[in-house]
Amino acid sequence: MSKQVIKKCLFPAAGYGSRFLPATKSMPKEMLPVVNKPLIEYGVEEAMQAGMDNMAIITGRGKRAIADYFDTNYELEHQILGTGKEKYLEDIRRIINGCVFSYTRQIEMKGLGHAILTGETLIGDQSFAVVLADDLCYSPDQGVLSQMVELYEKYQCSIVAIEEVPRDETYKYGVIAGEEIEPGVLRVSDMVEKPAPEDAPSNLAIIGRYILTPDIFEIIRQTPPGRNGEVQITDALMTQAKRGGVLAYKFKGRRFDCGSVSGFMDAGAFYYKNVYKALD
Ligand code: G1P
C-alpha cells in the first residue's frame, strides 16, 4: 500500500461555548479573537503548515460567522484596496486562496466522537487530522500537527497529542497510559475519558490534536455512549488501540486552554507580547 498523505483537517466547532457567555450568545466561540485573529484561524494555519489544504468544519446553529470569515468580503476588499490597511488581510487572504473549506452541521450534541463521525461525509476513506480550536498551541519552529504528521509517516496509525497535567486536573481530559517506544512517543495501552485523579492511569492528558485513520468511523459507530452519556472519541481510540495500535505523542510547544476564561486571557497576553508585538 502506498503511503498516505494527510490533506484534510477536521474542526469540530458545534459546541455552545457556554463558559464564554454572554459573548457566545450570538457568536461562535471559535471566532473569539486571540489578539487580532479568531481562535479557529490559528488552527487552520497550523494545519496548512502541516501540508493540509482541505479544512472540514463541523458547525451547528449560530455558527455561520465561521463560513463567512473564510470567504472573500468583496465590499471590504474594494474599500481597502491600495490603502495601508491591506496588510491586515494578508494572512486571511493566503488561507482563503490556499485551502478548500467544507462544512456540515452536527444536528444534536452527542459528544466529540459523534461530532467526528458527522465529519465522515467530508473526509471519506483517508487518514485525517482533528483540531480542537480551543487548544491553542504555540510552537514557533514546527507546529504540533506538522510534528504529528512526521510521526504518522513513520508509523501509519492513529496518534493523539499529550502533555503532563497536574494530577488533580485529570477529570478535564482524556488520559492515557502506555509504553515509551521512542523518546516522547508512547504506544497506548489504556485510555480513559475524564477520570477522577484516583482512577487516572497516569497524568498524561490528551490535548486537542489527533491524527486518525479512517477505520475510526466504523469504530465510533459501534461505540456506546460513555462519560456524560456522550459518544467519546477516547473510547473509540481505546478500541483501536486494542486492535492495532494508537500512539501518544508528547508534543513540543506550549498549549493554552482557550476553552477556559483564564487560559484564553493567558493566550491573549502571551500572543500579544511574543507574536503580535514581536512582528510590529
Ligand atoms: C475533549 C476530549 C478529551 C480531551 C480534550 C482536549 O474534551 O473529550 O479527551 O482531553 O478535548 O482538550 P472537552 O475539552 O471537549 O470536554
Short mmCIF file of C-alpha atoms and ligand atoms in Angstrom, two decimals:
data_model
loop_
_atom_site.label_atom_id
_atom_site.label_comp_id
_atom_site.label_asym_id
_atom_site.label_seq_id
_atom_site.Cartn_x
_atom_site.Cartn_y
_atom_site.Cartn_z
CA MET A 1 0.00 0.00 0.00
CA SER A 2 1.39 3.40 -0.90
CA LYS A 3 1.88 5.84 1.94
CA GLN A 4 -1.00 8.18 2.58
CA VAL A 5 -0.50 11.90 2.70
CA ILE A 6 -2.74 13.79 5.10
CA LYS A 7 -4.58 16.54 3.27
CA LYS A 8 -7.72 17.02 5.35
CA CYS A 9 -8.23 18.52 8.76
CA LEU A 10 -11.47 18.30 10.70
CA PHE A 11 -12.54 21.05 13.09
CA PRO A 12 -15.38 20.13 15.45
CA ALA A 13 -16.94 23.54 16.07
CA ALA A 14 -20.55 22.93 17.01
CA GLY A 15 -20.21 23.42 20.79
CA TYR A 16 -22.09 26.15 22.61
CA GLY A 17 -19.15 27.87 24.28
CA SER A 18 -21.16 28.27 27.46
CA ARG A 19 -18.12 29.25 29.52
CA PHE A 20 -17.90 32.44 27.48
CA LEU A 21 -21.50 33.51 27.82
CA PRO A 22 -22.81 36.06 27.21
CA ALA A 23 -20.21 36.75 24.46
CA THR A 24 -21.03 33.46 22.76
CA LYS A 25 -24.77 34.07 22.82
CA SER A 26 -24.76 35.23 19.21
CA MET A 27 -21.23 34.49 18.04
CA PRO A 28 -19.32 31.22 17.76
CA LYS A 29 -16.67 30.72 20.44
CA GLU A 30 -14.27 29.72 17.64
CA MET A 31 -14.47 33.34 16.44
CA LEU A 32 -13.29 34.84 19.74
CA PRO A 33 -10.05 36.65 18.92
CA VAL A 34 -6.68 35.98 20.48
CA VAL A 35 -5.28 39.46 19.83
CA ASN A 36 -6.44 40.07 16.24
CA LYS A 37 -7.24 36.61 14.89
CA PRO A 38 -10.10 34.28 15.68
CA LEU A 39 -9.12 31.13 17.55
CA ILE A 40 -10.02 28.85 14.66
CA GLU A 41 -7.65 30.71 12.32
CA TYR A 42 -4.67 29.62 14.41
CA GLY A 43 -5.78 26.02 13.99
CA VAL A 44 -6.19 26.43 10.22
CA GLU A 45 -2.71 27.97 9.97
CA GLU A 46 -1.27 25.04 11.92
CA ALA A 47 -2.98 22.57 9.56
CA MET A 48 -1.68 24.43 6.49
CA GLN A 49 1.82 24.41 7.90
CA ALA A 50 1.48 20.63 8.18
CA GLY A 51 0.68 20.40 4.44
CA MET A 52 -3.13 20.19 4.64
CA ASP A 53 -5.28 22.18 2.26
CA ASN A 54 -8.76 20.87 2.92
CA MET A 55 -10.47 22.16 6.06
CA ALA A 56 -13.63 20.32 7.07
CA ILE A 57 -15.64 22.17 9.68
CA ILE A 58 -18.40 20.68 11.82
CA THR A 59 -20.75 23.51 12.64
CA GLY A 60 -24.12 23.91 14.27
CA ARG A 61 -26.78 26.51 14.74
CA GLY A 62 -25.45 30.04 15.15
CA LYS A 63 -22.09 29.31 13.54
CA ARG A 64 -22.46 30.99 10.16
CA ALA A 65 -19.83 33.59 11.01
CA ILE A 66 -17.17 30.89 10.57
CA ALA A 67 -18.10 30.22 6.94
CA ASP A 68 -18.34 33.96 6.24
CA TYR A 69 -14.90 34.50 7.73
CA PHE A 70 -13.22 32.00 5.41
CA ASP A 71 -14.70 33.67 2.36
CA THR A 72 -13.95 36.85 0.44
CA ASN A 73 -15.71 40.01 1.56
CA TYR A 74 -15.80 41.95 -1.72
CA GLU A 75 -17.06 45.17 -0.21
CA LEU A 76 -14.25 45.22 2.32
CA GLU A 77 -11.64 44.26 -0.30
CA HIS A 78 -12.86 47.09 -2.50
CA GLN A 79 -12.77 49.60 0.36
CA ILE A 80 -9.21 48.92 1.44
CA LEU A 81 -7.63 48.11 -1.92
CA GLY A 82 -4.43 50.12 -2.27
CA THR A 83 -4.56 51.50 1.29
CA GLY A 84 -2.10 50.80 4.12
CA LYS A 85 -4.71 48.58 5.73
CA GLU A 86 -4.34 45.84 3.17
CA LYS A 87 -1.59 44.32 5.27
CA TYR A 88 -4.16 43.29 7.87
CA LEU A 89 -5.76 40.95 5.38
CA GLU A 90 -2.60 39.26 4.13
CA ASP A 91 -2.85 36.16 6.31
CA ILE A 92 -6.54 35.51 5.80
CA ARG A 93 -6.19 36.04 2.03
CA ARG A 94 -3.42 33.45 1.93
CA ILE A 95 -5.65 31.00 3.78
CA ILE A 96 -8.67 31.59 1.54
CA ASN A 97 -6.58 31.19 -1.60
CA GLY A 98 -4.67 28.17 -0.34
CA CYS A 99 -7.45 25.97 1.10
CA VAL A 100 -10.81 24.48 0.34
CA PHE A 101 -13.37 24.74 3.16
CA SER A 102 -16.29 22.40 3.56
CA TYR A 103 -18.99 22.38 6.21
CA THR A 104 -21.56 20.10 7.67
CA ARG A 105 -23.81 20.56 10.66
CA GLN A 106 -23.98 18.46 13.77
CA ILE A 107 -27.70 18.41 14.48
CA GLU A 108 -27.51 17.06 18.02
CA MET A 109 -24.75 17.50 20.61
CA LYS A 110 -23.84 13.90 21.33
CA GLY A 111 -20.13 14.24 22.08
CA LEU A 112 -16.80 14.64 20.33
CA GLY A 113 -16.92 11.11 18.90
CA HIS A 114 -20.30 11.87 17.38
CA ALA A 115 -19.01 15.20 16.01
CA ILE A 116 -16.11 13.42 14.33
CA LEU A 117 -18.44 10.80 12.87
CA THR A 118 -20.58 13.62 11.47
CA GLY A 119 -17.48 14.64 9.51
CA GLU A 120 -17.19 11.30 7.71
CA THR A 121 -19.06 12.68 4.73
CA LEU A 122 -16.42 15.44 4.37
CA ILE A 123 -13.40 13.22 4.99
CA GLY A 124 -14.13 9.96 3.17
CA ASP A 125 -11.80 6.98 3.29
CA GLN A 126 -8.49 8.61 4.20
CA SER A 127 -6.45 9.44 7.27
CA PHE A 128 -7.07 12.93 8.59
CA ALA A 129 -6.20 15.36 11.35
CA VAL A 130 -8.52 16.77 14.00
CA VAL A 131 -8.00 20.16 15.66
CA LEU A 132 -9.97 21.35 18.67
CA ALA A 133 -9.52 25.09 18.22
CA ASP A 134 -9.93 25.63 21.98
CA ASP A 135 -6.47 24.18 22.46
CA LEU A 136 -4.18 26.83 21.06
CA CYS A 137 -0.67 25.50 20.53
CA TYR A 138 2.35 27.74 20.26
CA SER A 139 5.37 26.06 18.69
CA PRO A 140 7.14 28.60 16.51
CA ASP A 141 9.65 26.24 14.88
CA GLN A 142 7.28 23.47 13.84
CA GLY A 143 3.56 23.33 14.53
CA VAL A 144 2.18 20.44 16.57
CA LEU A 145 0.26 18.95 13.61
CA SER A 146 3.37 19.05 11.48
CA GLN A 147 5.27 17.19 14.22
CA MET A 148 2.48 14.60 14.29
CA VAL A 149 2.41 14.20 10.51
CA GLU A 150 6.10 13.27 10.61
CA LEU A 151 5.31 10.60 13.15
CA TYR A 152 2.35 9.37 11.09
CA GLU A 153 4.61 8.99 8.06
CA LYS A 154 6.73 6.61 10.08
CA TYR A 155 4.03 4.58 11.88
CA GLN A 156 0.86 4.97 9.72
CA CYS A 157 -1.55 4.74 12.66
CA SER A 158 -3.74 7.00 14.78
CA ILE A 159 -1.88 9.44 17.04
CA VAL A 160 -3.01 11.67 19.91
CA ALA A 161 -1.03 14.61 21.27
CA ILE A 162 -0.46 14.51 25.02
CA GLU A 163 1.01 16.60 27.80
CA GLU A 164 1.55 16.18 31.50
CA VAL A 165 -1.08 17.84 33.65
CA PRO A 166 -1.35 18.19 37.43
CA ARG A 167 -2.84 15.01 38.85
CA ASP A 168 -5.89 16.85 40.22
CA GLU A 169 -6.86 18.01 36.72
CA THR A 170 -7.24 14.61 35.06
CA TYR A 171 -11.04 14.95 35.27
CA LYS A 172 -10.88 17.55 32.46
CA TYR A 173 -9.18 15.33 29.87
CA GLY A 174 -8.85 12.01 28.16
CA VAL A 175 -5.94 10.36 29.98
CA ILE A 176 -3.67 7.67 28.57
CA ALA A 177 -1.15 5.11 29.75
CA GLY A 178 1.43 3.45 27.56
CA GLU A 179 4.92 2.24 26.99
CA GLU A 180 7.54 4.57 25.55
CA ILE A 181 8.78 3.21 22.20
CA GLU A 182 10.99 6.16 21.33
CA PRO A 183 11.64 9.42 23.18
CA GLY A 184 8.33 11.22 23.59
CA VAL A 185 6.29 8.53 21.79
CA LEU A 186 4.16 6.00 23.67
CA ARG A 187 2.20 3.01 22.44
CA VAL A 188 -1.18 3.40 24.16
CA SER A 189 -2.26 0.59 26.47
CA ASP A 190 -5.04 2.39 28.31
CA MET A 191 -7.21 5.43 27.74
CA VAL A 192 -9.95 6.87 29.96
CA GLU A 193 -12.17 9.87 29.36
CA LYS A 194 -12.14 12.42 32.20
CA PRO A 195 -11.15 10.12 35.09
CA ALA A 196 -11.12 11.23 38.70
CA PRO A 197 -7.49 11.58 39.87
CA GLU A 198 -7.66 8.29 41.79
CA ASP A 199 -8.88 6.44 38.68
CA ALA A 200 -6.50 8.05 36.18
CA PRO A 201 -3.98 5.68 34.61
CA SER A 202 -1.36 8.48 34.57
CA ASN A 203 -1.18 12.28 34.37
CA LEU A 204 -0.71 12.26 30.57
CA ALA A 205 -3.65 14.17 29.13
CA ILE A 206 -4.84 14.18 25.54
CA ILE A 207 -4.93 17.66 24.06
CA GLY A 208 -6.95 18.72 21.04
CA ARG A 209 -4.76 17.38 18.24
CA TYR A 210 -5.37 13.99 16.65
CA ILE A 211 -4.42 12.09 13.55
CA LEU A 212 -6.97 9.38 12.83
CA THR A 213 -7.05 6.52 10.36
CA PRO A 214 -10.42 6.17 8.59
CA ASP A 215 -11.39 2.87 10.25
CA ILE A 216 -12.16 5.11 13.26
CA PHE A 217 -15.56 5.97 11.71
CA GLU A 218 -16.80 2.38 11.86
CA ILE A 219 -15.42 2.04 15.38
CA ILE A 220 -17.24 5.20 16.50
CA ARG A 221 -20.48 3.85 15.04
CA GLN A 222 -20.10 0.83 17.32
CA THR A 223 -19.02 2.82 20.39
CA PRO A 224 -21.74 3.19 23.04
CA PRO A 225 -22.17 6.50 24.85
CA GLY A 226 -19.62 6.87 27.66
CA ARG A 227 -18.75 9.71 30.03
CA ASN A 228 -21.63 12.23 30.33
CA GLY A 229 -23.78 9.98 28.13
CA GLU A 230 -21.83 11.17 25.07
CA VAL A 231 -20.05 9.22 22.35
CA GLN A 232 -16.39 9.74 23.23
CA ILE A 233 -13.52 9.67 20.73
CA THR A 234 -11.36 8.49 23.65
CA ASP A 235 -13.42 5.27 23.93
CA ALA A 236 -13.26 4.66 20.17
CA LEU A 237 -9.49 5.18 20.22
CA MET A 238 -9.18 2.66 23.05
CA THR A 239 -10.85 0.06 20.81
CA GLN A 240 -8.46 0.99 18.03
CA ALA A 241 -5.51 0.73 20.42
CA LYS A 242 -6.53 -2.82 21.34
CA ARG A 243 -6.89 -3.83 17.70
CA GLY A 244 -3.84 -2.40 16.12
CA GLY A 245 -2.16 0.40 17.87
CA VAL A 246 -2.53 4.05 18.74
CA LEU A 247 0.38 6.30 19.59
CA ALA A 248 0.53 9.16 22.05
CA TYR A 249 2.98 11.93 21.32
CA LYS A 250 4.44 14.43 23.78
CA PHE A 251 4.41 17.45 21.51
CA LYS A 252 6.99 20.21 21.56
CA GLY A 253 5.42 23.54 22.31
CA ARG A 254 3.11 25.31 24.70
CA ARG A 255 -0.64 24.80 24.90
CA PHE A 256 -3.20 27.33 26.06
CA ASP A 257 -6.58 26.03 27.18
CA CYS A 258 -8.69 28.65 25.45
CA GLY A 259 -11.84 26.79 26.44
CA SER A 260 -11.42 28.40 29.86
CA VAL A 261 -11.51 32.13 30.51
CA SER A 262 -8.16 32.12 32.32
CA GLY A 263 -6.39 30.11 29.58
CA PHE A 264 -7.89 32.40 26.97
CA MET A 265 -6.64 35.50 28.79
CA ASP A 266 -3.17 33.97 29.21
CA ALA A 267 -3.08 33.21 25.48
CA GLY A 268 -4.06 36.78 24.63
CA ALA A 269 -1.32 38.25 26.81
CA PHE A 270 1.28 35.77 25.52
CA TYR A 271 0.44 36.23 21.83
CA TYR A 272 0.31 39.98 22.19
CA LYS A 273 3.81 40.06 23.62
CA ASN A 274 5.51 37.22 21.73
CA VAL A 275 3.77 37.15 18.36
CA TYR A 276 1.88 40.36 17.64
CA LYS A 277 4.30 42.88 19.20
CA ALA A 278 7.32 40.90 18.06
CA LEU A 279 6.20 41.37 14.43
CA ASP A 280 5.45 45.05 14.83
C1 G1P B 1 -12.13 16.78 24.66
C2 G1P B 1 -11.84 15.28 24.72
C3 G1P B 1 -10.80 14.98 25.79
C4 G1P B 1 -9.55 15.82 25.52
C5 G1P B 1 -9.92 17.31 25.41
C6 G1P B 1 -8.71 18.13 24.98
O1 G1P B 1 -12.77 17.17 25.86
O2 G1P B 1 -13.06 14.59 25.00
O3 G1P B 1 -10.46 13.61 25.76
O4 G1P B 1 -8.61 15.60 26.55
O5 G1P B 1 -10.95 17.53 24.46
O6 G1P B 1 -8.99 19.50 25.01
P1 G1P B 1 -13.53 18.60 26.01
O7 G1P B 1 -12.47 19.59 26.37
O8 G1P B 1 -14.18 18.89 24.70
O9 G1P B 1 -14.51 18.38 27.13
#
